[in-house]
Short mmCIF file of C-alpha atoms in Angstrom, two decimals:
data_model
loop_
_atom_site.label_atom_id
_atom_site.label_comp_id
_atom_site.label_asym_id
_atom_site.label_seq_id
_atom_site.Cartn_x
_atom_site.Cartn_y
_atom_site.Cartn_z
CA MET A 1 3.74 1.95 13.97
CA GLU A 2 5.07 -0.84 16.10
CA GLY A 3 3.28 -1.37 19.37
CA ARG A 4 0.40 1.03 18.71
CA ARG A 5 -2.25 -1.31 20.10
CA GLY A 6 -4.60 1.40 21.26
CA VAL A 7 -5.46 2.62 17.77
CA ARG A 8 -8.94 1.58 16.72
CA TRP A 9 -9.53 0.68 13.13
CA TRP A 10 -12.82 0.99 11.33
CA VAL A 11 -13.49 -0.32 7.85
CA GLY A 12 -17.07 0.33 6.84
CA VAL A 13 -19.65 -1.57 8.86
CA ARG A 14 -17.93 -4.14 11.02
CA ARG A 15 -19.26 -7.66 10.91
CA ARG A 16 -17.07 -9.50 13.34
CA ALA A 17 -16.82 -13.26 13.18
CA GLU A 18 -17.33 -15.65 16.05
CA GLY A 19 -14.65 -15.97 18.68
CA LYS A 20 -13.52 -12.34 19.22
CA GLY A 21 -12.08 -11.77 15.78
CA LYS A 22 -11.39 -15.40 14.87
CA LEU A 23 -12.02 -16.27 11.25
CA GLU A 24 -15.16 -18.28 10.67
CA GLU A 25 -14.76 -21.88 9.53
CA LYS A 26 -16.49 -21.22 6.22
CA ASP A 27 -13.98 -18.44 5.49
CA SER A 28 -10.93 -20.48 6.47
CA GLN A 29 -11.98 -23.17 4.00
CA MET A 30 -12.46 -20.71 1.19
CA VAL A 31 -9.42 -21.75 -0.81
CA GLY A 32 -10.27 -25.43 -0.93
CA GLY A 33 -7.28 -26.24 1.27
CA ASP A 34 -4.59 -26.19 -1.40
CA VAL A 35 -3.15 -22.68 -1.57
CA GLY A 36 -0.01 -22.50 0.55
CA LYS A 37 1.16 -19.72 2.86
CA ARG A 38 3.32 -18.20 0.16
CA GLY A 39 0.44 -17.99 -2.28
CA VAL A 40 0.95 -18.41 -6.01
CA SER A 41 4.59 -18.88 -6.95
CA GLY A 42 5.55 -17.17 -3.70
CA ARG A 43 3.57 -14.05 -4.56
CA GLY A 44 -0.03 -13.10 -3.97
CA GLY A 45 -2.45 -15.99 -3.90
CA PHE A 46 -4.68 -15.46 -1.11
CA TRP A 47 -7.99 -16.87 -0.21
CA ARG A 48 -9.01 -17.33 -3.79
CA ARG A 49 -11.59 -19.66 -5.25
CA GLU A 50 -10.40 -21.12 -8.51
CA VAL A 51 -12.85 -20.94 -11.41
CA LYS A 52 -13.56 -24.33 -12.93
CA GLY A 53 -11.66 -24.59 -16.17
CA GLY A 54 -10.13 -21.13 -15.71
CA GLY A 55 -6.86 -19.46 -14.98
CA GLY A 56 -5.27 -21.48 -12.27
CA GLY A 57 -3.24 -18.43 -11.29
CA GLY A 58 0.17 -19.15 -12.78
CA GLY A 59 1.21 -22.11 -10.71
CA GLY A 60 -0.42 -22.07 -7.35
CA GLY A 61 -1.89 -24.78 -5.31
CA GLY A 62 -3.40 -27.17 -7.82
CA GLY A 63 -7.02 -28.15 -7.62
CA GLY A 64 -8.50 -25.16 -5.85
CA SER A 65 -12.12 -25.41 -4.90
CA GLY A 66 -13.60 -26.30 -8.22
CA GLY A 67 -16.28 -24.23 -9.85
CA GLY A 68 -17.00 -21.72 -7.13
CA GLY A 69 -20.69 -22.32 -7.64
CA GLY A 70 -23.45 -20.37 -9.32
CA GLY A 71 -23.32 -17.34 -11.54
CA ALA A 72 -23.40 -16.99 -15.29
CA PRO A 73 -20.34 -17.94 -17.39
CA GLY A 74 -17.70 -15.27 -16.91
CA ASP A 75 -19.22 -13.99 -13.67
CA LEU A 76 -16.30 -13.76 -11.23
CA ARG A 77 -18.13 -12.26 -8.29
CA GLY A 78 -17.17 -14.11 -5.14
CA ARG A 79 -14.91 -16.51 -7.04
CA TYR A 80 -11.71 -14.49 -6.79
CA GLY A 81 -10.45 -12.33 -3.98
CA MET A 82 -10.92 -12.10 -0.23
CA SER A 83 -14.39 -11.70 1.25
CA GLU A 84 -15.21 -8.44 3.01
CA GLU A 85 -15.78 -10.30 6.28
CA VAL A 86 -12.36 -11.93 6.17
CA TYR A 87 -10.69 -8.67 5.17
CA GLU A 88 -12.30 -6.69 8.00
CA THR A 89 -11.29 -9.34 10.53
CA ILE A 90 -7.71 -9.40 9.24
CA VAL A 91 -7.43 -5.60 9.36
CA GLU A 92 -8.81 -5.54 12.88
CA ARG A 93 -6.26 -8.07 14.10
CA LEU A 94 -3.17 -6.60 12.37
CA TYR A 95 -1.44 -3.96 14.49
CA SER A 96 2.26 -4.61 13.93
CA ARG A 97 4.68 -6.79 12.03
CA GLU A 98 4.77 -9.17 14.99
CA ASP A 99 1.17 -10.12 14.14
CA VAL A 100 1.97 -11.21 10.58
CA VAL A 101 3.59 -14.61 11.13
CA PRO A 102 1.09 -16.02 13.67
CA LEU A 103 -1.84 -14.73 11.64
CA SER A 104 -0.42 -16.25 8.47
CA GLU A 105 0.09 -19.58 10.23
CA GLU A 106 -3.48 -19.49 11.52
CA THR A 107 -5.19 -18.48 8.29
CA GLY A 108 -2.90 -19.63 5.47
CA ILE A 109 -2.88 -16.11 4.04
CA SER A 110 0.50 -15.25 2.56
CA TYR A 111 2.98 -13.11 4.46
CA ASP A 112 3.16 -10.72 1.50
CA THR A 113 -0.58 -10.14 1.57
CA LEU A 114 -0.66 -9.50 5.31
CA HIS A 115 2.30 -7.12 5.09
CA ALA A 116 0.56 -5.24 2.27
CA ILE A 117 -2.68 -4.92 4.25
CA LEU A 118 -0.77 -3.76 7.34
CA ALA A 119 1.19 -1.18 5.34
CA GLN A 120 -1.99 0.28 3.84
CA LYS A 121 -3.71 0.31 7.23
CA ASN A 122 -0.79 2.22 8.76
CA SER A 123 -0.60 4.63 5.84
CA LEU A 124 -4.30 5.43 6.15
CA TYR A 125 -3.90 5.95 9.91
CA HIS A 126 -1.11 8.44 9.24
CA ARG A 127 -3.09 10.39 6.63
CA GLN A 128 -6.16 10.57 8.84
CA ASN A 129 -4.34 11.64 12.01
CA ILE A 130 -1.22 13.65 11.14
CA HIS A 131 -3.22 16.91 10.99
CA THR A 132 -4.14 16.52 14.67
CA HIS A 133 -0.44 16.86 15.53
CA SER A 134 0.33 19.80 13.25
CA LYS A 135 -0.90 22.64 15.46
CA ASP A 136 1.91 25.06 16.28
CA TYR A 137 1.67 24.69 20.05
CA LEU A 138 1.92 20.90 19.77
CA VAL A 139 4.92 21.01 17.44
CA ASP A 140 6.55 23.52 19.81
CA GLU A 141 6.11 20.96 22.58
CA TYR A 142 7.74 18.25 20.46
CA ILE A 143 10.68 20.55 19.68
CA SER A 144 11.09 21.48 23.35
CA MET A 145 11.17 17.80 24.29
CA TYR A 146 13.79 17.17 21.61
CA LEU A 147 15.96 20.05 22.81
CA SER A 148 15.67 18.65 26.35
CA GLY A 149 17.29 15.42 25.16
CA THR A 150 14.39 13.16 24.11
CA SER A 151 14.97 11.44 20.80
CA LEU A 152 12.63 12.01 17.87
CA VAL A 153 11.75 8.31 17.74
CA GLU A 154 10.80 8.37 21.42
CA ILE A 155 8.65 11.47 20.91
CA GLY A 156 6.91 9.85 17.96
CA SER A 157 6.25 6.71 19.97
CA GLU A 158 4.79 8.68 22.87
CA PHE A 159 2.39 10.67 20.68
CA ASN A 160 1.63 7.99 18.05
CA ILE A 161 3.36 9.83 15.23
CA TYR A 162 5.46 8.05 12.66
CA PRO A 163 9.07 9.26 13.00
CA CYS A 164 9.45 10.77 9.53
CA GLY A 165 6.04 12.41 9.85
CA LEU A 166 7.31 14.04 13.04
CA VAL A 167 10.49 15.17 11.27
CA ARG A 168 8.40 16.87 8.59
CA LEU A 169 6.29 18.68 11.19
CA ILE A 170 9.36 19.93 13.07
CA LEU A 171 11.28 21.05 10.00
CA LYS A 172 8.25 22.91 8.71
CA ARG A 173 7.84 24.63 12.08
CA LEU A 174 11.53 25.61 11.95
CA LYS A 175 10.81 27.49 8.70
CA CYS A 176 12.28 24.97 6.30
CA SER A 177 10.84 25.12 2.79
CA LYS A 178 9.10 22.10 1.28
CA ASP A 179 12.09 21.58 -0.98
CA ASP A 180 14.46 21.64 2.00
CA VAL A 181 12.32 19.17 3.95
CA ARG A 182 12.28 16.81 0.99
CA ALA A 183 16.03 17.19 0.46
CA TYR A 184 16.89 16.60 4.13
CA LEU A 185 14.84 13.40 4.25
CA GLN A 186 16.38 12.16 1.01
CA ASP A 187 19.91 13.04 2.18
CA PRO A 188 20.10 13.90 5.89
CA SER A 189 23.84 14.67 5.63
CA LEU A 190 22.87 17.99 4.02
CA MET A 191 21.80 19.15 7.48
CA LYS A 192 25.41 19.17 8.67
CA GLU A 193 26.24 21.69 5.98
CA ARG A 194 23.41 24.10 6.77
CA ASN A 195 24.69 27.54 7.70
CA PRO A 196 23.34 29.21 9.72
CA PRO A 197 21.88 26.26 11.66
CA LEU A 198 18.18 25.96 12.36
CA ALA A 199 16.97 27.85 15.42
CA PHE A 200 13.95 27.63 17.68
CA THR A 201 12.24 30.42 19.62
CA HIS A 202 10.81 29.02 22.83
CA PRO A 203 7.15 29.94 23.43
CA GLY A 204 6.78 32.83 25.88
CA SER A 205 10.49 33.54 25.81
CA PRO A 206 12.53 35.92 23.67
CA GLY A 207 15.43 33.47 23.70
CA ILE A 208 16.48 31.69 20.53
CA GLU A 209 18.17 28.29 20.70
CA LYS A 210 20.27 27.04 17.82
CA LEU A 211 19.99 23.36 17.02
CA ASP A 212 22.96 21.02 16.96
CA MET A 213 22.79 20.07 13.27
CA VAL A 214 25.02 17.02 13.69
CA ARG A 215 22.67 15.60 16.31
CA LEU A 216 19.68 16.45 14.14
CA TRP A 217 21.29 14.65 11.21
CA GLU A 218 21.83 11.55 13.33
CA GLU A 219 18.27 11.69 14.66
CA VAL A 220 16.76 11.98 11.19
CA VAL A 221 18.80 9.01 9.96
CA HIS A 222 17.47 7.01 12.91
CA CYS A 223 13.90 8.08 12.07
CA ILE A 224 14.30 6.97 8.47
CA LEU A 225 15.55 3.55 9.55
CA GLN A 226 12.83 3.08 12.19
CA ASP A 227 9.84 4.27 10.17
CA ASP A 228 8.16 1.56 8.11
CA THR A 229 5.33 3.74 6.83
CA THR A 230 6.28 7.37 6.05
CA SER A 231 10.01 7.04 5.42
CA PRO A 232 11.43 7.98 2.00
CA LEU A 233 13.21 4.63 2.14
CA VAL A 234 9.82 2.91 2.23
CA ASP A 235 8.73 4.97 -0.80
CA LYS A 236 11.75 3.69 -2.71
CA ILE A 237 10.96 0.11 -1.73
CA ARG A 238 7.37 0.52 -2.93
CA ARG A 239 8.52 1.93 -6.26
CA SER A 240 11.01 -0.93 -6.65
CA ALA A 241 8.27 -3.46 -5.90
CA GLY A 242 6.04 -1.81 -8.49
CA MET A 243 8.78 -2.07 -11.10
CA GLU A 244 9.49 -5.69 -10.17
CA TYR A 245 5.89 -6.76 -10.68
CA GLU A 246 5.62 -4.84 -13.95
CA LEU A 247 8.66 -6.81 -15.10
CA ILE A 248 7.05 -10.08 -13.95
CA LEU A 249 3.95 -9.17 -15.96
CA THR A 250 5.79 -8.29 -19.17
CA GLU A 251 7.97 -11.43 -18.94
CA THR A 252 4.81 -13.53 -18.51
CA LEU A 253 3.22 -11.96 -21.59
CA GLN A 254 6.40 -12.47 -23.61
CA ASN A 255 6.53 -16.13 -22.60
CA LEU A 256 2.94 -16.50 -23.84
CA ASN A 257 3.88 -14.83 -27.16
CA LEU A 258 1.27 -12.12 -26.74
CA SER A 259 1.66 -8.89 -28.70
CA PHE A 260 1.66 -5.81 -26.49
CA GLN A 261 3.16 -2.39 -25.83
CA ASP A 262 4.42 -1.54 -22.37
CA GLU A 263 4.18 1.81 -20.63
CA TYR A 264 7.44 3.06 -22.13
CA ASP A 265 6.41 2.14 -25.67
CA LEU A 266 3.15 4.00 -25.17
CA ARG A 267 4.91 7.12 -23.93
CA GLU A 268 7.19 7.11 -26.93
CA GLY A 269 4.07 6.87 -29.06
CA GLN A 270 2.80 10.00 -27.28
CA TYR A 271 -0.18 8.30 -25.71
CA TYR A 272 -1.74 10.63 -23.14
CA LYS A 273 -2.84 7.91 -20.69
CA THR A 274 -0.55 4.93 -20.31
CA PRO A 275 -1.51 1.67 -18.58
CA ASP A 276 1.33 -0.74 -17.90
CA VAL A 277 0.34 -2.90 -20.87
CA LYS A 278 -1.76 -2.33 -23.99
CA PHE A 279 -2.42 -5.32 -26.21
CA GLY A 280 -2.00 -5.14 -29.97
CA VAL A 281 -4.78 -7.72 -30.23
CA PRO A 282 -7.21 -7.82 -27.28
CA ILE A 283 -7.48 -11.04 -25.28
CA SER A 284 -10.37 -12.68 -23.43
CA PHE A 285 -10.60 -14.50 -20.10
CA LEU A 286 -13.85 -16.29 -19.21
CA GLY A 287 -15.76 -14.00 -21.53
CA HIS A 288 -14.13 -10.80 -20.27
CA ASP A 289 -12.41 -8.79 -23.01
CA ILE A 290 -9.05 -7.29 -22.01
CA SER A 291 -7.37 -4.54 -24.04
CA TRP A 292 -5.00 -3.28 -21.35
CA ILE A 293 -3.52 -4.25 -17.98
CA ASP A 294 -2.51 -2.13 -15.02
CA SER A 295 -0.21 -3.71 -12.44
CA LYS A 296 -0.54 -2.78 -8.75
CA ALA A 297 1.98 -4.12 -6.23
CA CYS A 298 -0.39 -3.70 -3.30
CA PHE A 299 -3.60 -5.09 -1.84
CA GLY A 300 -6.80 -3.94 -3.55
CA ASP A 301 -9.13 -2.73 -0.81
CA ILE A 302 -12.08 -0.48 -1.54
CA GLU A 303 -10.34 2.77 -0.64
CA THR A 304 -7.21 1.94 -2.63
CA ASN A 305 -9.27 0.98 -5.65
CA ASP A 306 -11.52 4.05 -5.39
CA SER A 307 -8.42 6.25 -5.45
CA ASN A 308 -7.49 4.66 -8.80
CA LEU A 309 -10.94 4.66 -10.44
CA LYS A 310 -10.35 7.91 -12.34
CA GLN A 311 -7.22 6.38 -13.82
CA PHE A 312 -8.97 3.11 -14.77
CA ARG A 313 -11.93 4.93 -16.33
CA ALA A 314 -9.55 7.00 -18.44
CA TYR A 315 -8.07 3.77 -19.79
CA THR A 316 -11.45 2.23 -20.55
CA SER A 317 -12.64 5.36 -22.36
CA ARG A 318 -9.55 5.29 -24.59
CA TYR A 319 -8.72 1.63 -25.03
CA GLY A 320 -11.79 -0.37 -23.99
CA PRO A 321 -12.16 -2.95 -21.19
CA GLY A 322 -9.13 -3.97 -19.17
CA LEU A 323 -7.60 -5.95 -16.32
CA VAL A 324 -6.17 -4.67 -13.03
CA ILE A 325 -3.83 -7.04 -11.22
CA TYR A 326 -3.50 -6.48 -7.48
CA TRP A 327 -0.56 -8.81 -6.90
CA PHE A 328 -1.08 -9.02 -3.13
CA GLY A 329 -4.79 -9.77 -3.38
CA PHE A 330 -8.02 -7.79 -3.31
CA VAL A 331 -11.49 -7.80 -1.83
CA SER A 332 -13.85 -9.84 -3.95
CA SER A 333 -16.48 -7.09 -4.06
CA LEU A 334 -14.35 -5.21 -6.60
CA ASN A 335 -15.77 -7.58 -9.21
CA ASP A 336 -19.36 -6.79 -8.24
CA GLY A 337 -20.00 -4.67 -11.33
CA ARG A 338 -19.07 -1.24 -9.94
CA THR A 339 -16.60 -0.93 -12.82
CA PRO A 340 -18.11 -3.31 -15.42
CA SER A 341 -15.34 -2.68 -17.96
CA VAL A 342 -12.58 -3.59 -15.50
CA LEU A 343 -11.74 -7.11 -14.30
CA TYR A 344 -9.76 -7.56 -11.08
CA LEU A 345 -7.40 -10.49 -10.42
CA ASP A 346 -4.30 -11.19 -8.33
CA HIS A 347 -2.38 -12.86 -11.17
CA PHE A 348 -2.30 -13.05 -14.94
CA PRO A 349 -4.45 -16.01 -16.06
CA GLN A 350 -2.70 -18.58 -18.23
CA ASP A 351 -5.61 -19.75 -20.41
CA VAL A 352 -6.55 -16.56 -22.21
CA GLU A 353 -7.87 -16.38 -25.76
CA LEU A 354 -7.12 -13.94 -28.56
CA LEU A 355 -10.11 -12.02 -29.90
#
């Protein structure tokens, strides 16, 4: 939420860099100085060490930092992705969209990556805190403020609740079913047609006050437009981004003349678990075999990846080792062997080999 500077953010054990959250010099030089603010081909690209003789990342900043040092052939630990220290510092310093541009200019991290990290930070904040606002007496207070003339966006700002999250709490308290809540947020104009209108019984009073459904419709529309985290409009944007990057992936594979089935082909073939891509002939990158790819249009932090591990393990048990592409970057510790059959990158590497 914009302007919520008082919210503290904790990601594991904090190891803050010198200078009150400034990035350390060794971290700011991590990319070898050649990856631009927009990352690789305008997407992703962020604080990555290029592997000598490998991938290159589909365009990108030429040169990179050479070999990345140490490790056995095919060992990508620490060579791709953002270090935990850098990630924790970035998360700590990102509070609103106003922080993105200056932080990108300071660090060279792409705008897309910073927006993705901010969105996931805000989403986690909402999930962790919305229950503290759901008690009946609190929601009654929010409704009373609304009936007294305060807008829903103003109420949300005062109590650190995302606007659409507040709408859901209020509609639920007003006895709307889950289906109705979902329908009203997808199409607020349906509220104008509700008959009888929603009504609220004031605490400690037998009086019942009917809501002005036209005003409520206007307020909900405003909430949808102002909410950049829990709005159904944001959900649609995320789904569209996911589809866009799946298309980028399949076009890349077609241009490389690789044989594969996409998710829709697999479903038609009645596969039970369907990654975004399954290769007809597995490929290899730096000694890592890849039988499938899953595309994620987000940043791969530990929590996000852990929430997907069941899905990835189902793919490996059925199809063998695979590749997960976090297009907006990931923390380098994902390649530390916790999922040895899964390789994590932020792009599709160009110099792959057929097995």
